Coordinates of C-alpha atoms in Angstrom, one line a residue:
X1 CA -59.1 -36.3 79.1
X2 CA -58.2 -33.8 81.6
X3 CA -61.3 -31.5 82.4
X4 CA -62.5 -29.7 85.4
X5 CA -65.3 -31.8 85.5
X6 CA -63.6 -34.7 85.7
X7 CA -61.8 -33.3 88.9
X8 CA -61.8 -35.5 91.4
X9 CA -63.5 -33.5 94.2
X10 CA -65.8 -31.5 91.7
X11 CA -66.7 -35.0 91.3
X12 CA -67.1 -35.1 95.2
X13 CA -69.0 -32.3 95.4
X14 CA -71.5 -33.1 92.8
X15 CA -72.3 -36.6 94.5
X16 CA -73.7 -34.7 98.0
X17 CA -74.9 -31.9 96.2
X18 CA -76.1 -29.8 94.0
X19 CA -73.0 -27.3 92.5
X20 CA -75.7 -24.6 92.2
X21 CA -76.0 -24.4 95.7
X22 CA -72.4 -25.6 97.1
X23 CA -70.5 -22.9 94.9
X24 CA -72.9 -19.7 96.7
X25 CA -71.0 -20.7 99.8
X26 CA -67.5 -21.3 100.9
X27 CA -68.3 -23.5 103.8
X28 CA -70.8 -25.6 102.4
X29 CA -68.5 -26.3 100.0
X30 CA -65.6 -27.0 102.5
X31 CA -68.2 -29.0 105.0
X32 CA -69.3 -31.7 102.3
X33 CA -66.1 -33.8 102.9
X34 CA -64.5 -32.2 105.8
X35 CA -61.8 -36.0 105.7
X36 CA -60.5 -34.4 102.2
X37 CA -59.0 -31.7 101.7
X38 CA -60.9 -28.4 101.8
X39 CA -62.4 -28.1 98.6
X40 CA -61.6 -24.7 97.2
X41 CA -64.6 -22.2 96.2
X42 CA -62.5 -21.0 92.8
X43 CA -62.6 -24.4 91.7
X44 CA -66.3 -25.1 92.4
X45 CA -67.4 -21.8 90.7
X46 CA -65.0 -22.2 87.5
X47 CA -66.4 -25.7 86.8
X48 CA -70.4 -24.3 87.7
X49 CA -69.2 -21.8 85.0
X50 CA -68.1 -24.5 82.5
X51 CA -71.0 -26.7 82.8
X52 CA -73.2 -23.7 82.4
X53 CA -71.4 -22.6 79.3
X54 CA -72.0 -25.7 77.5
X55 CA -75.8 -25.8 78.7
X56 CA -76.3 -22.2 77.3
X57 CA -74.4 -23.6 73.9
X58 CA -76.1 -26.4 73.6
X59 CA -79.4 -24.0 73.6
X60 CA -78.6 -21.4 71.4
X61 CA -77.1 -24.4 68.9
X62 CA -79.1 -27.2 68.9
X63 CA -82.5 -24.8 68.4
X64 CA -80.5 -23.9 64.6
X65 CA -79.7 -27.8 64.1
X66 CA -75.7 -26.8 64.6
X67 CA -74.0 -28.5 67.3
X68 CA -71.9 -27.1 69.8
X69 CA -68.1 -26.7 69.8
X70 CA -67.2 -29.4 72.3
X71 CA -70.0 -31.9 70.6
X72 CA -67.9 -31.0 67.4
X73 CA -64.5 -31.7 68.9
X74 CA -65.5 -34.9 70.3
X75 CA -66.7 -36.4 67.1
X76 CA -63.8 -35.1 65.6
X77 CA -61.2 -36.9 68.0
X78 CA -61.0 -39.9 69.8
X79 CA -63.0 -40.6 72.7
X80 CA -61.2 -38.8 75.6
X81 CA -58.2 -38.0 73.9
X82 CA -58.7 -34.0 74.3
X83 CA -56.2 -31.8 76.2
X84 CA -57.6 -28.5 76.4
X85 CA -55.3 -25.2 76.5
X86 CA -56.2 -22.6 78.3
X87 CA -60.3 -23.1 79.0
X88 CA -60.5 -19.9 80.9
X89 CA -58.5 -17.8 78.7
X90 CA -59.7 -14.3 78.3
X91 CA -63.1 -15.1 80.8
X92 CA -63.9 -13.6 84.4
X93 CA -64.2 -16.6 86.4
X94 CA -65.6 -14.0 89.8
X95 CA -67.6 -12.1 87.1
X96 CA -69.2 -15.1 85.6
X97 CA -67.8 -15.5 82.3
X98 CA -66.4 -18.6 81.6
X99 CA -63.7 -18.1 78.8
X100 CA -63.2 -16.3 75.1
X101 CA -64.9 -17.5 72.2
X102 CA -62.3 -19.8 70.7
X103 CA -61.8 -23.3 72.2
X104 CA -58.1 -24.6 71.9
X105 CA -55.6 -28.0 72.7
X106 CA -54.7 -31.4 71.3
X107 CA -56.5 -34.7 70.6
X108 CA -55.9 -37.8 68.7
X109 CA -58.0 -38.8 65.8
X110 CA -57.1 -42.5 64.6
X111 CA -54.2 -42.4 67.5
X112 CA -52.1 -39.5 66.0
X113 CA -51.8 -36.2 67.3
X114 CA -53.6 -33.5 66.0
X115 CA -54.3 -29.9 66.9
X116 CA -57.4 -28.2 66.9
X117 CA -58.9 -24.9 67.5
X118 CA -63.2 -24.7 67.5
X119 CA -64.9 -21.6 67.5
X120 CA -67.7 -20.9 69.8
X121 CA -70.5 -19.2 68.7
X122 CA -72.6 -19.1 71.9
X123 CA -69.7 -16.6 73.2
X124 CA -70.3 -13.6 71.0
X125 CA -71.2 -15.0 68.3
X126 CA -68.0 -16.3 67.9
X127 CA -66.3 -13.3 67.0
X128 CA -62.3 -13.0 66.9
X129 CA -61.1 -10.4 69.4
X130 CA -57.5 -10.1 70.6
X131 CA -57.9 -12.9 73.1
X132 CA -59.2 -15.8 70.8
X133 CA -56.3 -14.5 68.5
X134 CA -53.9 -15.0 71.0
X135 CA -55.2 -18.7 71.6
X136 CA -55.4 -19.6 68.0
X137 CA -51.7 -17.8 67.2
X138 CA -50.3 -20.1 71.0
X139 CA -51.5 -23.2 69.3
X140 CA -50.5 -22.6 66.2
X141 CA -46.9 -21.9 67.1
X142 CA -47.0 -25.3 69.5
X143 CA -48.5 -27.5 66.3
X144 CA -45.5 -25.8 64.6
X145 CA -43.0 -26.9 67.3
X146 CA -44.8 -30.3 67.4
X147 CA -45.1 -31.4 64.1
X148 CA -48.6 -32.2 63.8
X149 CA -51.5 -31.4 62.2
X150 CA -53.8 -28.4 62.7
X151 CA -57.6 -28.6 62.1
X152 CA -59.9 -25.6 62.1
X153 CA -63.5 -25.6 63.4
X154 CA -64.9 -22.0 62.0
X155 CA -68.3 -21.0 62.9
X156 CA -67.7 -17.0 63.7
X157 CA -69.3 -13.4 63.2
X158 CA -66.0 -12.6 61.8
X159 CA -63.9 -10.0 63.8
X160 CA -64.9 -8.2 67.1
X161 CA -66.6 -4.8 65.8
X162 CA -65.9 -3.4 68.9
X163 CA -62.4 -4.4 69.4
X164 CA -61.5 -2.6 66.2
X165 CA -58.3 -2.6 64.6
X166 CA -57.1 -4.7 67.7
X167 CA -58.9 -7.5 66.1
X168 CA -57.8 -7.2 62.5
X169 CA -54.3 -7.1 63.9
X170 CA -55.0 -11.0 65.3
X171 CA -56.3 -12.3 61.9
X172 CA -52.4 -10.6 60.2
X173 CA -51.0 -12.8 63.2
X174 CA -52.9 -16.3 62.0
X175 CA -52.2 -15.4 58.3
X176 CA -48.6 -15.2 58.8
X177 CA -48.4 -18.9 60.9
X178 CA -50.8 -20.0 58.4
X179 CA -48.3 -19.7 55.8
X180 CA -45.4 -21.1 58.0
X181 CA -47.1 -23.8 58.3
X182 CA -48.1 -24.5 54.7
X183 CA -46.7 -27.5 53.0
X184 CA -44.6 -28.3 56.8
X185 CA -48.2 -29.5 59.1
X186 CA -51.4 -30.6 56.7
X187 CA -53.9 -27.8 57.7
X188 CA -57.8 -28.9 57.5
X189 CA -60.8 -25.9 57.9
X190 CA -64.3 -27.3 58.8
X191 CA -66.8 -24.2 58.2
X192 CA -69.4 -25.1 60.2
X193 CA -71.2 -21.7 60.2
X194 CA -70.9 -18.5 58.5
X195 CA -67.0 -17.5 57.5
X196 CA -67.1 -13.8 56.6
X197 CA -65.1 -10.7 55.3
X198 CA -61.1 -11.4 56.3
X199 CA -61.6 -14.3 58.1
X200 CA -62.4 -15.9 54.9
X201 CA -58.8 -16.5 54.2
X202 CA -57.7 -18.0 57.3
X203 CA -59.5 -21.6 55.4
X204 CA -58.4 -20.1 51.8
X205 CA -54.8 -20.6 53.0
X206 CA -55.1 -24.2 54.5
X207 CA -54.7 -27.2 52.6
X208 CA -58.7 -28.7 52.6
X209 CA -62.2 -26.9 53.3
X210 CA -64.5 -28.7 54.5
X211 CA -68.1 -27.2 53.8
X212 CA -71.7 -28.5 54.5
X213 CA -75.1 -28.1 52.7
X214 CA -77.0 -26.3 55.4
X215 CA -75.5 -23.6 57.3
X216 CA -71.9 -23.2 56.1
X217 CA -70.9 -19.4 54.5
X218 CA -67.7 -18.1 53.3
X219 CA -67.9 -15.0 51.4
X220 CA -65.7 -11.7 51.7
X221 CA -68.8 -9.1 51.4
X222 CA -72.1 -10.5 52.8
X223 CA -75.8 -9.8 51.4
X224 CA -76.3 -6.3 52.7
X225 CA -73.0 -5.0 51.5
X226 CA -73.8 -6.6 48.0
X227 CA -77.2 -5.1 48.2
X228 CA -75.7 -1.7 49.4
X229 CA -72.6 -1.6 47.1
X230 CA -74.2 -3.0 43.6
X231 CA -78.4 -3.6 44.2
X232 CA -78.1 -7.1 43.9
X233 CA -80.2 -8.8 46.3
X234 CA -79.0 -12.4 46.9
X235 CA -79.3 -14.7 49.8
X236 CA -76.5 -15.8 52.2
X237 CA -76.5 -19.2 51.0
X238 CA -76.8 -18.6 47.1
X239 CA -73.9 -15.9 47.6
X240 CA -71.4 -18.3 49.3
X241 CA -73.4 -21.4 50.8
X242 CA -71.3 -25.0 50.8
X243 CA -73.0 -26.3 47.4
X244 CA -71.9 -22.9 45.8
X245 CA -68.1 -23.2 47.0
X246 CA -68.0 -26.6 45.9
X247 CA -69.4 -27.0 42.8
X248 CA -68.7 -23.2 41.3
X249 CA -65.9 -21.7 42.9
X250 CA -63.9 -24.6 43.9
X251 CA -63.0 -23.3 47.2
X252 CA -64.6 -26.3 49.1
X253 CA -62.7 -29.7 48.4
X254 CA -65.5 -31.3 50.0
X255 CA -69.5 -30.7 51.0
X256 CA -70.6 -32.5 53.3
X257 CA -74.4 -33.8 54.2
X258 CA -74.3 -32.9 57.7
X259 CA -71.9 -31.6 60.3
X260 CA -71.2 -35.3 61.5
X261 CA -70.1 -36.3 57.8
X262 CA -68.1 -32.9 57.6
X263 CA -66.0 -34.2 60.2
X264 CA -65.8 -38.1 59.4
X265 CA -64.4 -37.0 56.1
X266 CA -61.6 -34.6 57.9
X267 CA -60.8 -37.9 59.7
X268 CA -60.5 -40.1 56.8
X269 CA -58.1 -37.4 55.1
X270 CA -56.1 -37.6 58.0
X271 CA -55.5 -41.4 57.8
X272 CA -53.9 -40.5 54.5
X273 CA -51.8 -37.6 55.5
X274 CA -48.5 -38.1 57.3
X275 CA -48.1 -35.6 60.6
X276 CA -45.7 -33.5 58.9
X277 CA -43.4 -33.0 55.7
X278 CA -40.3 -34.5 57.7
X279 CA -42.8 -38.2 58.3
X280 CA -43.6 -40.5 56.0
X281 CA -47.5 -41.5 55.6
X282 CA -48.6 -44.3 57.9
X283 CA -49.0 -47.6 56.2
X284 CA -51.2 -50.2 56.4
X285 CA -51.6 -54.2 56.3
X286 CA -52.8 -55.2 53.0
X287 CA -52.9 -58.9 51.9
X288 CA -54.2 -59.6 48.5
X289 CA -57.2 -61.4 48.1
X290 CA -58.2 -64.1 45.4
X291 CA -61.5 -61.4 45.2
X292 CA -59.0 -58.4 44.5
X293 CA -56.7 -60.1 42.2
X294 CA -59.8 -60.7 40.1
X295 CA -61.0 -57.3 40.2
X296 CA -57.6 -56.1 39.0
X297 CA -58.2 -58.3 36.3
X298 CA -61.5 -57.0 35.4
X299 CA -60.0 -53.3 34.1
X300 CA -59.9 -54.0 30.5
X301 CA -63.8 -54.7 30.3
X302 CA -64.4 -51.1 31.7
X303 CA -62.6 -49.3 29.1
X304 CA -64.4 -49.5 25.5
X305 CA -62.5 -49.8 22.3
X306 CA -63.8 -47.3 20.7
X307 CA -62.3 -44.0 21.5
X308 CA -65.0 -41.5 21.5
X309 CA -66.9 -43.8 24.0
X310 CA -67.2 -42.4 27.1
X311 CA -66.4 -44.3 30.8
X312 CA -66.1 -44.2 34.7
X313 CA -62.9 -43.2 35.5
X314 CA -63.8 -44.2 39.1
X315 CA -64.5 -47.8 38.0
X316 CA -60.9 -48.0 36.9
X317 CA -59.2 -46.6 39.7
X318 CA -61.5 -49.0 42.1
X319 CA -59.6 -51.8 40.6
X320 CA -56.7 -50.5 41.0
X321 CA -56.8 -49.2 44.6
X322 CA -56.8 -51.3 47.8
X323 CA -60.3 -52.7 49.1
X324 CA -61.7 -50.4 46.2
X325 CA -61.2 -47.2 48.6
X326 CA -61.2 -44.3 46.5
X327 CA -61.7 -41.1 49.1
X328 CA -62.1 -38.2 46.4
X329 CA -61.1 -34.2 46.6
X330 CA -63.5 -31.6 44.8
X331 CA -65.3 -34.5 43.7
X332 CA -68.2 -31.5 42.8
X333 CA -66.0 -29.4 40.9
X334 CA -64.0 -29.1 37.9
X335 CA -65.1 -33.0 36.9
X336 CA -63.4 -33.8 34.0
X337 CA -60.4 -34.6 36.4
X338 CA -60.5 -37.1 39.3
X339 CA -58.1 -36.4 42.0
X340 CA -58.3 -38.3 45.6
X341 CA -56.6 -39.9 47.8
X342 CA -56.3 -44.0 48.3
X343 CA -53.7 -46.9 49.4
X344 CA -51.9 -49.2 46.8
X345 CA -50.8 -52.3 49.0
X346 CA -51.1 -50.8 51.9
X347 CA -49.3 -47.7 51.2
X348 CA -51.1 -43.8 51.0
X349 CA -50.7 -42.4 47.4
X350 CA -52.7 -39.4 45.8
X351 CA -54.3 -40.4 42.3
X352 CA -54.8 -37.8 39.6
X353 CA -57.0 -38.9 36.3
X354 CA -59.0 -37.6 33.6
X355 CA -62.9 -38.4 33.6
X356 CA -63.8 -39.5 30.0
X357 CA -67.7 -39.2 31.2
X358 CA -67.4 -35.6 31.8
X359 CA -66.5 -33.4 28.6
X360 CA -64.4 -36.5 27.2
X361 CA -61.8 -36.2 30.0
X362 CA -61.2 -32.6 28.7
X363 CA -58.3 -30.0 30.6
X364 CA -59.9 -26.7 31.2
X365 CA -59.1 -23.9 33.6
X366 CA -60.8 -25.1 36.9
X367 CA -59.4 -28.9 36.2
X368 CA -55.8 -27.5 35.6
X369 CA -56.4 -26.1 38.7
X370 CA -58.0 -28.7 40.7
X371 CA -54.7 -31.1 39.5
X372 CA -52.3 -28.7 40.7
X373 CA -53.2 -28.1 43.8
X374 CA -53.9 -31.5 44.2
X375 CA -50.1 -32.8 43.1
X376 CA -48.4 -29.9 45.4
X377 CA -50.6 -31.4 48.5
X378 CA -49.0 -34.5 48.0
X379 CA -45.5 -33.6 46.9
X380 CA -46.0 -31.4 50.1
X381 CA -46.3 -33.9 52.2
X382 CA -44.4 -37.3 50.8
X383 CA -47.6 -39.0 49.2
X384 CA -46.5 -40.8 45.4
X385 CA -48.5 -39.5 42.8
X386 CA -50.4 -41.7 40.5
X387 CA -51.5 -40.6 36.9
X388 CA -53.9 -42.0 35.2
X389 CA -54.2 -40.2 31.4
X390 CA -56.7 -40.6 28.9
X391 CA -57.7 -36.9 28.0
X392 CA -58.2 -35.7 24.1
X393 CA -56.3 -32.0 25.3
X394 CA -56.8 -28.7 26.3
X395 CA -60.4 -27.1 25.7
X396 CA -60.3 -25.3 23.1
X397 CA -62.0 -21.9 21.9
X398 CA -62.3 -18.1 22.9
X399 CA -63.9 -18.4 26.4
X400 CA -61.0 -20.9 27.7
X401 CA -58.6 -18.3 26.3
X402 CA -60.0 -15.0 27.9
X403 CA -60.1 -16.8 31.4
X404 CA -56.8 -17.6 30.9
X405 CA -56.1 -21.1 30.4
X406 CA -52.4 -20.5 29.4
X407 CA -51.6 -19.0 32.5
X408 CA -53.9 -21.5 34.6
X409 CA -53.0 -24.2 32.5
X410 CA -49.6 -23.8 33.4
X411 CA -50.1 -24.3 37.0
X412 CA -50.0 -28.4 36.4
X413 CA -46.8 -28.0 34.8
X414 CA -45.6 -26.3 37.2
X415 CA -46.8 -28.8 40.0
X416 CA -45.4 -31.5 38.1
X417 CA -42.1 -30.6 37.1
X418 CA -41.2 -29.6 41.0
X419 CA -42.5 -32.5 42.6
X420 CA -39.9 -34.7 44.2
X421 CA -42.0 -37.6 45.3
X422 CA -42.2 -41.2 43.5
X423 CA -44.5 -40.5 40.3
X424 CA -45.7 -42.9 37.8
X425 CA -48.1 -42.4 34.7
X426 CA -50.4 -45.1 32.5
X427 CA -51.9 -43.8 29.7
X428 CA -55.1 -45.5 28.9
X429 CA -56.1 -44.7 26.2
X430 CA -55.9 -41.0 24.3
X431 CA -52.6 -38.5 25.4
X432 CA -52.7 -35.7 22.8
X433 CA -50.9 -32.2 22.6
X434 CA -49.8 -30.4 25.7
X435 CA -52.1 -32.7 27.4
X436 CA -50.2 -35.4 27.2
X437 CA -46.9 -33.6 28.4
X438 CA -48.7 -31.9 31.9
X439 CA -50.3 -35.4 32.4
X440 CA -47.3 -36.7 34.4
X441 CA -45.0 -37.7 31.0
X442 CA -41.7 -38.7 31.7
X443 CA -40.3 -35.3 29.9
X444 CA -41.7 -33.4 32.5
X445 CA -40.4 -35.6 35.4
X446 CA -42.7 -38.9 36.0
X447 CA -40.4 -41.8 37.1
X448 CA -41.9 -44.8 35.4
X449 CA -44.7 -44.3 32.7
X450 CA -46.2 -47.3 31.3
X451 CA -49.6 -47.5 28.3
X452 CA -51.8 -49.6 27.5
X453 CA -51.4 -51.4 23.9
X454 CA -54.4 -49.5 22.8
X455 CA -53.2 -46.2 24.0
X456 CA -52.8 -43.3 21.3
X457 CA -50.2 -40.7 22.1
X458 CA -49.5 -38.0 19.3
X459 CA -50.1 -34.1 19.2
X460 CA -53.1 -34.6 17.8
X461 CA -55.6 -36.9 17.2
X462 CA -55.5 -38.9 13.4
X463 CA -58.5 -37.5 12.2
X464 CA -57.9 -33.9 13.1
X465 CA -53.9 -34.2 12.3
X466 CA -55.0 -36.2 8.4
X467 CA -57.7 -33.0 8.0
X468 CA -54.5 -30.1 8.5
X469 CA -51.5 -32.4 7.0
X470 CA -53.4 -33.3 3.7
X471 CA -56.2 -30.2 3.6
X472 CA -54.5 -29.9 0.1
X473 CA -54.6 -33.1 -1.0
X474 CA -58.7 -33.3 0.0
X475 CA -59.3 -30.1 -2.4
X476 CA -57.4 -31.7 -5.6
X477 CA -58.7 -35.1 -4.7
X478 CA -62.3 -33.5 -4.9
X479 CA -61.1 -31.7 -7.9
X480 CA -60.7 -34.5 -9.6
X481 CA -63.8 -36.4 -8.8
X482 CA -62.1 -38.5 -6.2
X483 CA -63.7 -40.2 -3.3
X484 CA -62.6 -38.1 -0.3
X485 CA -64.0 -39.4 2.3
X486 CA -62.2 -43.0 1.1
X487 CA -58.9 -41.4 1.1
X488 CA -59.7 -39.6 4.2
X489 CA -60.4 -42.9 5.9
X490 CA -57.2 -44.5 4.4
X491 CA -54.7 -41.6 5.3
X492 CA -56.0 -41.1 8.9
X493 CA -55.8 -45.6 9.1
X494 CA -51.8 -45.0 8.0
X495 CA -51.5 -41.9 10.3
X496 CA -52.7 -44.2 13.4
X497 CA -50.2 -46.6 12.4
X498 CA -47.7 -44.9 11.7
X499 CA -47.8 -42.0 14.7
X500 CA -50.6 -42.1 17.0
X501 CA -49.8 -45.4 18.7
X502 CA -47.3 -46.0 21.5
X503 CA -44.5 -47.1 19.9
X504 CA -43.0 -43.7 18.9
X505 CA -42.6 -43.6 22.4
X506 CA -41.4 -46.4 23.7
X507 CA -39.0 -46.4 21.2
X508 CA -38.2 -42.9 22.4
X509 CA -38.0 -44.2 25.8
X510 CA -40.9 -41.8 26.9
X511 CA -42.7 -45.4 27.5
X512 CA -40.8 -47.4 29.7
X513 CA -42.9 -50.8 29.0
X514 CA -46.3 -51.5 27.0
X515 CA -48.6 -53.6 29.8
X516 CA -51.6 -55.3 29.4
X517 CA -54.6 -53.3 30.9
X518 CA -54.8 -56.2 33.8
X519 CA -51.2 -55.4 34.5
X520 CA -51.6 -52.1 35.7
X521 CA -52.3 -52.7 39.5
X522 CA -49.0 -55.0 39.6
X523 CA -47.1 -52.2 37.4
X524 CA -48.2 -49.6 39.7
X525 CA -47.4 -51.5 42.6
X526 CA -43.5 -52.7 41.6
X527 CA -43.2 -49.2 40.8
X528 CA -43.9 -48.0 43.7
X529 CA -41.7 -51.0 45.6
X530 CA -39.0 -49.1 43.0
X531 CA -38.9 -45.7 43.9
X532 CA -39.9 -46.1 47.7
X533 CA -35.9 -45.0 48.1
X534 CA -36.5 -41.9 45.6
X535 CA -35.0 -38.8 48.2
X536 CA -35.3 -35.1 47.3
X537 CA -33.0 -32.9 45.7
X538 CA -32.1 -29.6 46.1
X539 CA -30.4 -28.2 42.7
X540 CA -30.2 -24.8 43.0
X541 CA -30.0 -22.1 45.8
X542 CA -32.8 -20.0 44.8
X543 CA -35.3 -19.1 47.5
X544 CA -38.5 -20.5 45.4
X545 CA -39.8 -20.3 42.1
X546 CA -42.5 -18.1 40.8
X547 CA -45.6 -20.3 40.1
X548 CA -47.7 -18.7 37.6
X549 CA -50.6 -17.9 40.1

């Protein structure tokens, strides 16, 4: 790591004396060694001011249980990897001020390049001014030109009051590379501190934020303007805290306990992540145990047989997945879907799946969401998408309707049906209605779908299609003294037989192959063996499409 601290005759200097001293005076500086070369009073100064810096951070951050930006860089990267840009950028090095308020360079984290940007809120508060937007926009465009990664570390007062429109302008500047970079670098935001007003959608636009329970904030208008602008008095962290934005909003993907876990989850997303859109994902040694292959095995016992009995989703996808390692994305919000990332023999994939413990596995608005998002991250950046389907529909009824679950709705359609990378679908157990077409069918592009011989795939369930199809045939039967309830039974036994079962669709071809439930692993896997040669196709010349947003 190159730092001025590590300079070779600051180090020299520090060994015969104290820098307090040495740096008031040229020629004790240049009499400590006089066999080197002189050492030179700028360079003794800047690195007083550096150290100094970081000792008035570490005062002002530690006393609110916050780290400072360099302690937060170096548990984000690997140990000495990080090349700073620019350290005295926008300071006074002869007036005593070390730098701006946003620290900037490169690192690795797990060996691979990344680029990083922390804000410093011992510098004003870590407000944005011209300067620390001209860093930020600098290493932006170099990530750009790179290829690689760009992580966030936001802990700011927002823009620079007194810096005015100059300031706003900046933010315009790191929308705009935002958005080039969107879907071309993965882009990772760790709030850290409070996120306010427009800088609130410098994170909004990146692919992942990264929140934490104590002292994280995002919100556009803070308490006092709330207060001011409606009389609601509400606290900073029950207006926009890290529990808020990930369990209501959705705008965190993940809340972390602590600053420390913040980051170690930004790191294990990484490992998943190739460095651009033009890589493919790292891969990994995997050799399959005797342990694994019986866990794979043990996948049937998790799911019951009867159909309105709920189950752990995660418990499936453990035995599926390598080593069990499932790392989930707003795992807090929207729970009725599972999406997350994880490796199947050795390789990165993204899995999507309904939760049958929450709501019966149910599509609403916020999980139609969450799955989007989720499959245009990974068609973004070359991960194969794994479904795993056992959902009884859409939620039904007024309030999904007015908050506009056809238009939401359609976002996993849309997702879906443009994604380009391998795909492949196993229906567990129920795939009714429109559910079962957004749920990665083969219709709506899925490569290889495969269910399980207890799977029911129809447009609606047999009880609730036997109560509309013979409604009539339940008010004559009552007329005539008939047991209904018999011929209710007996009707919805035929309608299971007849429709709700797979083989409509494998006969159809939407099934490519009925497997046994301790199959699914080794489907999944000769699959993906399959369709690691699947290449993207460009068939038309239009400039994008218009996602329903």
């Amino acid at each position: 790591m190159t730092d001025i601290m590590n300079s070779p005759i600051v180090k020299q200097v520090m060994k015969q004396g104290d820098l307090d001293e040495i740096a008031t005076s040229v020629d004790a500086a240049s009499s400590v060694q006089p066999q080197l070369q002189p050492v030179r009073a700028a360079v003794v100064q800047a690195a007083k001011l550096a150290r100094d810096a970081e000792a008035k951070a570490r005062d002002r951050q530690h006393a609110k249980g916050k780290m400072t930006a360099r302690e937060r860089l170096n548990l984000l990267l690997d140990t000495g990897s990080f090349e700073e840009i620019g350290r005295f950028r926008g300071g006074d090095i002869n007036g005593g001020r070390a730098g701006s308020a946003v620290i900037t360079g490169f690192g690795t984290v797990y060996g691979r390049k990344v680029a990083v940007y922390a804000q410093d809120f011992s510098v004003r508060g870590g407000t944005l001014g011209a300067e620390e937007g001209r860093k930020i926009c600098h290493l932006m465009d170099m990530a750009i030109s790179l290829k690689v990664p760009i992580i966030a570390i936001v802990d700011s007062g927002g823009a620079r009051i007194q810096e005015g429109v100059a300031a706003l302008t900046q933010y315009g500047h790191i929308f705009r590379r935002t958005c080039e970079a969107s879907g071309f670098v993965p882009q990772i935001s760790l709030i850290l501190g409070p996120c306010a007003g427009g800088a609130v959608y410098c994170p909004a636009l990146t692919d992942l934020i990264i929140m934490t329970r104590e002292n994280s904030n995002m919100f556009v208008t803070g308490p006092d303007v709330v207060k001011a602008a409606t009389g609601e008095t509400i606290s900073m962290t029950d207006l926009g805290g890290g529990v808020v934005h990930a369990t209501r909003s959705g705008v965190a993907h993940y809340l972390g306990e602590d600053e420390a876990d913040a980051i170690d989850y930004a790191r294990t997303v990484l490992a998943y992540l190739p460095s651009s859109s033009d890589a493919e994902p790292p891969v990994y040694a995997y050799a399959a145990t005797r342990s694994e292959r019986d866990v794979a095995g043990r996948i049937a016992s998790i799911v019951p047989d009867n159909d309105r009995q709920p189950y752990d989703m995660l418990d499936v996808i453990r035995c599926i997945v390598d080593y069990g390692e499932f790392v989930q994305v707003h795992e807090l919000f929207a729970s009725s879907a599972v999406v997350g990332f994880a490796c199947i023999d050795g390789h990165p994939v993204g899995v999507v799946a309904n939760q049958p413990n929450v709501r019966a596995g149910i599509l609403d608005v916020d999980a139609s969401e969450k799955i989007a998002r989720f499959v245009r991250l990974c068609d973004a950046f070359n991960l194969p998408v794994v479904t795993l389907v056992d959902t009884p529909g859409y939620k039904p009824g007024a309030e999904q309707e007015h908050a506009g679950i056809i238009r939401r709705g359609a976002k996993v359609i849309y997702a879906y049906a443009n994604a380009q990378v391998p795909m492949v679908t196993v229906v567990l157990r129920k795939a009714f209605g429109g559910a079962y077409i957004v749920m990665g069918s083969k219709a709506i592009g899925a490569d290889m779908n495969f269910a399980w011989p207890s799977s029911q795939i129809a447009v609606l369930g047999a009880t609730g299609a036997v109560n509309i199809i013979h409604r009539k045939d339940f008010v004559k039967a009552k007329e005539a003294g008939q047991d209904v309830d018999a011929l209710r039974a007996k009707l919805t036994a035929e309608y299971e037989r007849t429709i709700v079962n797979a083989n409509l669709s494998l006969e159809m071809g939407e099934i490519d192959a009925m497997i046994d439930p301790e199959q699914t692993r080794e489907a999944i896997v000769e699959s993906l063996k399959l369709l690691a040669g699947k290449r993207r196709v460009r068939r038309t010349d239009k400039h994008h499409g218009n996602q329903p947003l």
